[in-house]
Amino acid sequence: YATHDITVLVTGETGTGKEVIARYIHASSTRKDKPFVGCNMTAIPETLVESELFGYVRGAFTGADRNKRGLIEAAEGGTLFLDEIGDLAPAIQLKLLRFLEGREFYKVGESVTKMADVRIIAATNKDLDRAIMENGFRKDLFYRLNSARIILPPLRDRKEDIILLVANFIYQACRRTGKPIKKLSSAAKVLFVDYPWPGNIRELKNVVESAGMVSDGEYVTLSDLPMHLQQYATSHREEIGAKAIRDISDAEQEIIEEALKQSSGNKAKAAELLGISTRTLYRKLVRFAVGKAE
């Protein structure tokens, strides 16, 4: 979508990274050298949305003592990201629809139309299909916004991404604080993958940054995590413990297999590389073979 100058609609739960996607699309497009202007529509009082979007002229209303450009003009040549688009009032939905159809708009208090070269990326955590059925969202605006659509799944449905995200967030946090790069303990790793993350990536990032500051050791452990996650770990102790032990065993097996690979299958050399006796190595290999058989 970045290479095609079309309107994009990004949908997904709160915290799934909708603005991150919007910024990535902008940064990968031909508009990357122009402004990226982001706006959360729920952060603007309903009575001010029109003037914030389109701007106003002096004398348009009480307190308008100067001309002001809106977000659309601020994003000229670039991208305007409208977050929480599903919360727009019906009257503003109509004005936005007219802008999307011709890239023309009126400033509040002005009768002369203006043109704007702006790409729109919209996002919402609402079910717009249901909102249309309940007459809360215009069907024609939805069709106009939905030229291209990206649906971001919740973090609980993309567990394979969690540890990669955690590693990245730990790296960023440690770089900012000047601390050595930390690792996750096996139990913490299991909890991170197991927990449902209702706040999605935003919640995950906040938890990792907090744990990174609290942790004094080489590893981030369960005791470094916020209380609600410690309580989750307590209520799922047996399950997390079993998975953590299996995780450690898998890691140990990988290390032994790598040592055997480096020693071309010579078990005595592999044991020497690992710093263990040949007898211990044989015992571990038997245990792994039994585990595979099971």
Short mmCIF file of N, CA, C and O in Angstrom, two decimals, residues 4 35 50-51 56 75 118 201 206 209:
data_model
loop_
_atom_site.label_atom_id
_atom_site.label_comp_id
_atom_site.label_asym_id
_atom_site.label_seq_id
_atom_site.Cartn_x
_atom_site.Cartn_y
_atom_site.Cartn_z
N HIS A 4 1.38 2.79 -3.39
CA HIS A 4 0.17 3.24 -4.09
C HIS A 4 -0.49 4.33 -3.27
O HIS A 4 -0.80 4.14 -2.10
N PRO A 35 5.31 16.09 5.58
CA PRO A 35 4.89 15.87 6.97
C PRO A 35 4.02 14.62 7.17
O PRO A 35 3.24 14.25 6.29
N GLU A 50 -14.16 20.10 13.72
CA GLU A 50 -14.17 20.71 12.39
C GLU A 50 -13.08 21.77 12.25
O GLU A 50 -12.35 21.78 11.25
N SER A 51 -12.96 22.65 13.24
CA SER A 51 -11.95 23.71 13.15
C SER A 51 -10.53 23.15 13.24
O SER A 51 -9.60 23.69 12.64
N TYR A 56 -9.60 27.58 10.56
CA TYR A 56 -10.63 28.61 10.59
C TYR A 56 -10.01 29.96 10.26
O TYR A 56 -8.77 30.12 10.28
N ALA A 75 -0.58 18.94 6.99
CA ALA A 75 -0.07 17.70 6.38
C ALA A 75 0.12 17.84 4.87
O ALA A 75 0.35 16.83 4.19
N VAL A 118 -3.14 15.63 0.17
CA VAL A 118 -2.89 14.92 1.43
C VAL A 118 -3.38 13.48 1.30
O VAL A 118 -4.47 13.23 0.78
N ILE A 201 0.32 -4.69 22.30
CA ILE A 201 1.74 -4.34 22.25
C ILE A 201 2.05 -3.16 23.16
O ILE A 201 3.12 -3.08 23.76
N ASN A 206 5.12 -1.33 27.88
CA ASN A 206 5.17 -0.68 29.19
C ASN A 206 5.67 -1.63 30.27
O ASN A 206 6.46 -1.24 31.14
N GLU A 209 9.51 -2.20 29.78
CA GLU A 209 10.29 -1.03 30.19
C GLU A 209 10.33 -0.91 31.71
O GLU A 209 11.37 -0.60 32.30
#
